Short mmCIF file of C-alpha atoms in Angstrom, two decimals:
data_model
loop_
_atom_site.label_atom_id
_atom_site.label_comp_id
_atom_site.label_asym_id
_atom_site.label_seq_id
_atom_site.Cartn_x
_atom_site.Cartn_y
_atom_site.Cartn_z
CA MET E 27 24.40 -16.23 6.28
CA ALA E 28 27.42 -18.42 5.83
CA ALA E 29 27.68 -20.45 2.65
CA LEU E 30 26.70 -24.09 3.01
CA GLY E 31 28.59 -25.50 0.06
CA TRP E 32 28.58 -29.04 1.43
CA LEU E 33 24.82 -29.03 1.77
CA THR E 34 23.44 -29.61 -1.73
CA PRO E 35 20.06 -31.00 -2.88
CA ARG E 36 21.75 -34.04 -4.43
CA ARG E 37 23.20 -35.11 -1.10
CA ARG E 38 20.14 -34.58 1.07
CA SER E 39 16.71 -36.18 0.86
CA ALA E 40 13.63 -34.09 0.11
CA THR E 41 12.50 -34.52 3.72
CA ALA E 42 15.85 -33.37 5.07
CA ARG E 43 15.79 -30.34 2.79
CA SER E 44 12.29 -29.51 4.02
CA VAL E 45 13.52 -29.63 7.61
CA LEU E 46 16.50 -27.46 6.73
CA ALA E 47 14.30 -24.94 4.91
CA GLY E 48 11.88 -24.85 7.84
CA GLU E 49 14.59 -24.38 10.44
CA ALA E 50 16.28 -21.67 8.36
CA ALA E 51 12.96 -19.87 7.94
CA ALA E 52 12.23 -20.06 11.68
CA GLU E 53 15.70 -18.74 12.53
CA ALA E 54 15.36 -15.85 10.07
CA ALA E 55 11.86 -15.03 11.31
CA ARG E 56 12.88 -14.95 14.97
CA LYS E 57 15.91 -12.77 14.21
CA THR E 58 13.85 -10.28 12.20
CA SER E 59 11.09 -10.26 14.79
CA ALA E 60 13.55 -9.51 17.59
CA GLU E 61 15.12 -6.67 15.59
CA ASP E 62 11.76 -5.12 14.74
CA GLU E 63 9.87 -5.80 17.98
CA SER E 64 9.68 -2.22 19.18
CA ALA E 65 8.57 -0.98 15.76
CA LEU E 66 5.91 -3.65 15.49
CA LEU E 67 4.51 -2.79 18.92
CA THR E 68 4.16 0.90 18.08
CA GLY E 69 3.41 0.75 14.35
CA ALA E 70 -0.09 0.85 12.94
CA PRO E 71 -1.27 -1.45 10.15
CA ASP E 72 -1.03 0.00 6.64
CA GLN E 73 -4.58 -0.82 5.67
CA ALA E 74 -7.88 -0.69 7.46
CA SER E 75 -9.35 -4.05 8.21
CA GLY E 76 -12.57 -3.39 6.39
CA GLN E 77 -15.74 -5.24 7.32
CA ALA E 78 -14.94 -8.53 9.01
CA PRO E 79 -16.91 -11.72 8.62
CA GLU E 80 -18.76 -13.20 11.56
CA GLU E 81 -16.61 -13.25 14.69
CA PRO E 82 -14.95 -16.64 15.21
CA ALA E 83 -15.04 -18.32 18.60
CA PHE E 84 -11.26 -18.31 18.41
CA PRO E 85 -8.88 -16.58 19.29
CA VAL E 86 -8.83 -16.66 23.07
CA ALA E 87 -7.73 -13.34 24.51
CA GLY E 88 -4.61 -13.39 26.66
CA ASP E 89 -3.41 -16.85 25.61
CA ASP E 90 0.31 -16.19 25.13
CA ARG E 91 0.99 -19.80 24.11
CA ALA E 92 -1.25 -19.43 21.08
CA ALA E 93 -0.33 -17.82 17.78
CA ALA E 94 -1.65 -17.63 14.22
CA PHE E 95 0.09 -18.64 10.99
CA PHE E 96 -1.15 -17.22 7.68
CA ASP E 97 -0.23 -18.36 4.20
CA LEU E 98 0.35 -15.31 1.99
CA ASP E 99 -0.49 -15.91 -1.69
CA ASN E 100 -4.24 -15.89 -2.34
CA THR E 101 -4.88 -16.11 1.42
CA VAL E 102 -3.74 -12.71 2.71
CA MET E 103 -3.05 -11.20 -0.71
CA GLN E 104 -4.58 -11.57 -4.16
CA GLY E 105 -2.04 -13.19 -6.47
CA ALA E 106 1.52 -14.26 -5.71
CA ALA E 107 4.00 -11.99 -3.96
CA ILE E 108 6.95 -13.22 -6.00
CA PHE E 109 5.27 -12.18 -9.26
CA HIS E 110 4.51 -8.68 -7.96
CA PHE E 111 8.11 -8.46 -6.77
CA GLY E 112 9.26 -9.43 -10.25
CA ARG E 113 7.19 -6.64 -11.80
CA GLY E 114 8.85 -4.15 -9.49
CA LEU E 115 12.32 -5.40 -10.35
CA TYR E 116 11.56 -5.16 -14.08
CA LYS E 117 10.48 -1.56 -13.62
CA ARG E 118 13.92 -0.95 -12.10
CA LYS E 119 15.62 -2.67 -15.06
CA PHE E 120 16.84 -5.74 -13.18
CA PHE E 121 15.96 -7.92 -16.18
CA GLU E 122 14.63 -7.86 -19.76
CA ARG E 123 11.11 -7.74 -21.25
CA ARG E 124 11.02 -11.43 -22.20
CA GLU E 125 11.41 -12.35 -18.52
CA LEU E 126 8.64 -9.91 -17.59
CA THR E 127 6.35 -11.64 -20.10
CA ARG E 128 6.95 -14.94 -18.32
CA PHE E 129 6.23 -13.35 -14.93
CA ALA E 130 3.02 -11.80 -16.33
CA TRP E 131 1.77 -15.09 -17.75
CA GLN E 132 2.45 -16.94 -14.50
CA GLN E 133 0.62 -14.27 -12.51
CA ALA E 134 -2.37 -14.30 -14.89
CA TRP E 135 -2.55 -18.10 -14.71
CA PHE E 136 -2.33 -18.03 -10.91
CA ARG E 137 -5.21 -15.60 -10.60
CA LEU E 138 -7.31 -17.43 -13.18
CA ALA E 139 -6.82 -20.85 -11.64
CA GLY E 140 -6.72 -19.66 -8.03
CA VAL E 141 -4.25 -22.40 -7.08
CA GLU E 142 -0.49 -22.84 -6.99
CA ASP E 143 1.16 -24.71 -9.84
CA PRO E 144 4.46 -26.22 -8.66
CA GLU E 145 6.09 -25.89 -12.09
CA HIS E 146 5.12 -22.23 -12.44
CA MET E 147 6.16 -21.42 -8.88
CA GLN E 148 9.51 -23.18 -9.25
CA ASP E 149 10.18 -21.37 -12.53
CA ALA E 150 9.41 -18.04 -10.89
CA ARG E 151 11.71 -18.79 -7.95
CA ASP E 152 14.55 -19.86 -10.25
CA SER E 153 14.13 -16.64 -12.21
CA ALA E 154 14.11 -14.55 -9.05
CA LEU E 155 17.27 -16.23 -7.72
CA SER E 156 19.16 -15.57 -10.94
CA ILE E 157 17.98 -11.96 -10.95
CA VAL E 158 19.07 -11.15 -7.39
CA LYS E 159 22.39 -13.03 -7.53
CA GLY E 160 25.23 -10.62 -6.74
CA HIS E 161 22.94 -7.94 -5.29
CA ARG E 162 23.11 -6.88 -1.66
CA VAL E 163 20.36 -7.99 0.71
CA SER E 164 19.98 -4.42 1.99
CA GLU E 165 19.41 -3.16 -1.56
CA LEU E 166 16.60 -5.64 -2.21
CA MET E 167 14.99 -4.88 1.15
CA SER E 168 14.88 -1.17 0.33
CA ILE E 169 13.45 -1.82 -3.12
CA GLY E 170 10.96 -4.27 -1.63
CA GLU E 171 9.42 -1.50 0.49
CA GLU E 172 8.74 0.50 -2.68
CA ILE E 173 7.35 -2.53 -4.53
CA TYR E 174 4.93 -3.23 -1.68
CA ASP E 175 3.45 0.25 -2.05
CA GLU E 176 3.29 -0.02 -5.85
CA TYR E 177 1.88 -3.50 -6.37
CA MET E 178 0.85 -5.21 -3.13
CA ALA E 179 -0.80 -2.81 -0.69
CA ASP E 180 -4.08 -2.67 -2.61
CA ARG E 181 -4.25 -6.45 -3.00
CA ILE E 182 -4.64 -7.39 0.67
CA TRP E 183 -7.90 -9.25 1.35
CA PRO E 184 -9.80 -7.15 3.94
CA GLY E 185 -11.49 -10.23 5.42
CA THR E 186 -8.25 -12.10 6.02
CA ARG E 187 -6.65 -8.93 7.35
CA ALA E 188 -9.50 -8.70 9.87
CA LEU E 189 -8.86 -12.27 11.02
CA ALA E 190 -5.18 -11.50 11.57
CA GLN E 191 -6.09 -8.35 13.49
CA ALA E 192 -8.40 -10.37 15.74
CA HIS E 193 -5.42 -12.46 16.85
CA LEU E 194 -3.32 -9.35 17.42
CA ASP E 195 -6.14 -7.74 19.42
CA ALA E 196 -6.25 -10.89 21.56
CA GLY E 197 -2.59 -10.39 22.39
CA GLN E 198 -1.35 -13.20 20.17
CA ARG E 199 1.53 -13.24 17.71
CA VAL E 200 0.79 -13.53 13.99
CA TRP E 201 3.22 -14.87 11.40
CA LEU E 202 3.10 -15.08 7.62
CA VAL E 203 4.26 -18.46 6.27
CA THR E 204 5.08 -18.39 2.57
CA ALA E 205 7.25 -19.70 -0.23
CA ALA E 206 8.04 -16.08 -1.11
CA PRO E 207 11.51 -14.80 -0.16
CA VAL E 208 11.75 -14.16 3.56
CA GLU E 209 12.81 -10.56 2.91
CA THR E 210 9.65 -9.87 0.88
CA ALA E 211 7.46 -11.68 3.41
CA THR E 212 9.03 -9.71 6.27
CA ILE E 213 8.26 -6.40 4.56
CA ILE E 214 4.61 -7.40 4.07
CA ALA E 215 4.31 -8.59 7.67
CA ARG E 216 5.80 -5.36 8.98
CA ARG E 217 3.56 -3.19 6.86
CA LEU E 218 0.49 -5.07 8.06
CA GLY E 219 1.56 -4.76 11.69
CA LEU E 220 2.12 -8.51 12.10
CA THR E 221 4.76 -10.17 14.27
CA GLY E 222 6.98 -11.50 11.50
CA ALA E 223 7.29 -13.93 8.62
CA LEU E 224 8.56 -17.37 7.74
CA GLY E 225 9.72 -17.48 4.12
CA THR E 226 12.15 -19.07 1.69
CA VAL E 227 15.72 -18.28 2.72
CA ALA E 228 18.11 -17.36 -0.07
CA GLU E 229 21.76 -17.91 0.77
CA SER E 230 23.90 -14.81 1.22
CA VAL E 231 27.57 -14.34 2.00
CA ASP E 232 28.72 -11.04 3.51
CA GLY E 233 25.31 -9.56 2.74
CA VAL E 234 25.36 -10.54 -0.96
CA TYR E 235 23.04 -13.12 -2.54
CA THR E 236 24.78 -16.18 -3.97
CA GLY E 237 21.89 -17.32 -6.19
CA ARG E 238 21.27 -20.46 -4.10
CA LEU E 239 18.69 -21.43 -1.51
CA VAL E 240 19.19 -22.75 2.02
CA GLY E 241 17.44 -26.10 1.80
CA GLU E 242 14.46 -25.75 -0.54
CA PRO E 243 11.55 -23.35 -1.11
CA LEU E 244 9.28 -23.04 1.92
CA HIS E 245 6.42 -24.95 0.33
CA GLY E 246 4.20 -27.82 1.43
CA PRO E 247 5.92 -29.94 4.10
CA ALA E 248 8.65 -27.33 4.56
CA LYS E 249 6.03 -24.87 5.84
CA ALA E 250 4.95 -27.37 8.47
CA GLU E 251 8.58 -27.84 9.52
CA ALA E 252 9.03 -24.08 9.82
CA VAL E 253 5.91 -23.71 11.99
CA ARG E 254 6.97 -26.65 14.15
CA ALA E 255 10.47 -25.21 14.63
CA LEU E 256 9.19 -21.73 15.45
CA ALA E 257 6.61 -23.08 17.88
CA ALA E 258 9.29 -25.06 19.72
CA ALA E 259 11.60 -22.04 19.91
CA GLU E 260 8.83 -19.68 21.05
CA GLY E 261 7.19 -22.07 23.54
CA LEU E 262 3.88 -22.23 21.65
CA ASP E 263 1.26 -24.94 22.06
CA LEU E 264 0.25 -25.88 18.52
CA GLU E 265 -3.07 -27.27 19.71
CA ARG E 266 -3.97 -23.71 20.78
CA CYS E 267 -2.67 -22.13 17.55
CA ALA E 268 -4.47 -21.32 14.30
CA ALA E 269 -3.36 -21.63 10.67
CA TYR E 270 -4.95 -20.19 7.54
CA SER E 271 -4.41 -21.15 3.88
CA ASP E 272 -6.08 -21.37 0.48
CA SER E 273 -4.10 -24.34 -0.85
CA HIS E 274 -4.22 -28.10 -0.38
CA ASN E 275 -0.41 -27.93 -0.49
CA ASP E 276 -0.62 -26.47 3.02
CA ILE E 277 -2.60 -29.33 4.55
CA PRO E 278 0.56 -30.42 6.46
CA MET E 279 0.73 -26.98 8.11
CA LEU E 280 -3.01 -26.78 8.73
CA SER E 281 -2.99 -30.24 10.28
CA LEU E 282 -0.39 -29.20 12.84
CA VAL E 283 -2.65 -26.77 14.69
CA GLY E 284 -5.79 -27.09 16.72
CA HIS E 285 -7.62 -24.38 14.74
CA PRO E 286 -7.18 -24.81 10.97
CA TYR E 287 -9.00 -22.47 8.57
CA ALA E 288 -9.45 -22.82 4.80
CA ILE E 289 -9.38 -19.34 3.24
CA ASN E 290 -10.43 -18.93 -0.43
CA PRO E 291 -9.86 -22.69 -0.68
CA ASP E 292 -8.99 -24.58 -3.82
CA THR E 293 -11.15 -27.59 -4.66
CA LYS E 294 -8.97 -30.16 -2.90
CA LEU E 295 -8.62 -28.10 0.26
CA ARG E 296 -12.35 -27.35 0.37
CA LYS E 297 -13.15 -31.06 0.14
CA HIS E 298 -10.56 -31.92 2.80
CA ALA E 299 -11.74 -29.12 5.09
CA ARG E 300 -15.36 -30.20 4.84
CA SER E 301 -14.46 -33.80 5.60
CA LEU E 302 -12.74 -32.72 8.83
CA ASP E 303 -15.22 -29.94 9.70
CA TRP E 304 -12.60 -27.19 9.42
CA ARG E 305 -13.79 -23.60 9.22
CA LEU E 306 -14.00 -22.00 5.77
CA ARG E 307 -13.87 -18.38 4.61
CA ASP E 308 -14.13 -17.20 1.00
CA TYR E 309 -13.48 -13.58 0.04
CA ARG E 310 -13.40 -13.91 -3.76
CA THR E 311 -16.89 -13.72 -5.27
CA GLY E 312 -20.45 -13.94 -4.05
CA ARG E 313 -21.02 -17.11 -6.09
CA LYS E 314 -18.05 -18.95 -4.60
CA ALA E 315 -18.82 -17.67 -1.11
CA ALA E 316 -22.37 -18.97 -1.38
CA LYS E 317 -21.00 -22.47 -1.93
CA VAL E 318 -19.54 -22.48 1.57
CA GLY E 319 -22.33 -20.40 3.12
CA ILE E 320 -20.37 -17.37 4.32
CA PRO E 321 -20.29 -13.67 3.39
CA ALA E 322 -18.03 -12.43 0.60
CA ALA E 323 -15.64 -9.55 1.23
CA ALA E 324 -14.08 -6.94 -1.04
CA GLY E 325 -11.84 -7.83 -3.95
CA VAL E 326 -14.32 -9.02 -6.56
CA GLY E 327 -13.46 -6.28 -9.05
CA ALA E 328 -9.75 -6.93 -8.86
CA LEU E 329 -10.22 -10.65 -9.34
CA ALA E 330 -12.52 -10.14 -12.31
CA GLY E 331 -9.97 -7.86 -13.91
CA GLY E 332 -7.25 -10.43 -13.41
CA THR E 333 -9.41 -13.18 -14.89
CA ALA E 334 -10.20 -11.12 -17.98
CA ALA E 335 -6.54 -10.33 -18.48
CA ALA E 336 -5.61 -13.99 -18.15
CA LEU E 337 -8.22 -15.06 -20.69
CA ALA E 338 -7.11 -12.39 -23.15
CA LEU E 339 -3.48 -13.40 -22.77
CA HIS E 340 -4.39 -17.07 -23.22
CA ARG E 341 -6.28 -16.29 -26.44
CA ARG E 342 -3.30 -14.36 -27.81
CA ARG E 343 -0.98 -17.27 -27.03
CA ARG E 344 -3.27 -19.58 -28.99
#
């Protein structure tokens, strides 16, 4: 991707940067999807769907103007992809132990709280950009495949995976939409047998990362811009599309589509979803699932382990 030296955050409004980030994500997603189309059509998902919740009335089979958009962190996967990616890079000596400690604390906090903290997420992205600066995109893609197997494959929520598969079985396209780097998101989408991914686009020149972003992280309003841009390019009718997320930060994206779903919702999203009669799914614990009146899926043990680790780490910090 060519350098955009004239396009800096100080000279563009937050809204303009969101649009730029969304358009860049849509462009990257369409390019990757076109390159991988034959592999995606013949490849099998990495993980079995597991037991699905009750069958939703949607999707409609054969509707090629409908698609599904899934947030990644804590919606499709337990925890945050960027933190798992950081662990993998540390193992390969990309950075020092003190930076790993920061990644570990952010991941523990994320799993304990169950919501995104903008300050933590921004800190993690800044760290990741500085770490990959000067490395080749192809190198990070290759390493990302290994990191997926090591840290991410076992953290996919079976219930959400089943929902995504239902859209695929209906002949619809399914996209991840995440603040994680587009390269990481693309690997996860490919390994799950999905169509592609919209993610944060890091600037590269001649295949080498510059340490800067194109626009801003794909978060909040930028996600909505990415979905809008992709839908326009692909000829989708957003009223016939579905979107899934755990976070109130994604209300702009969820509000774009005709079929919004709150998955493992945080408190603000649950309240908003109930007020608008959106569908809810919770795959974390039986107690939390009972609050929204739906079955719980697998993943309780992993979440409990993460919570215990977070509490222990918090006590040590005190």
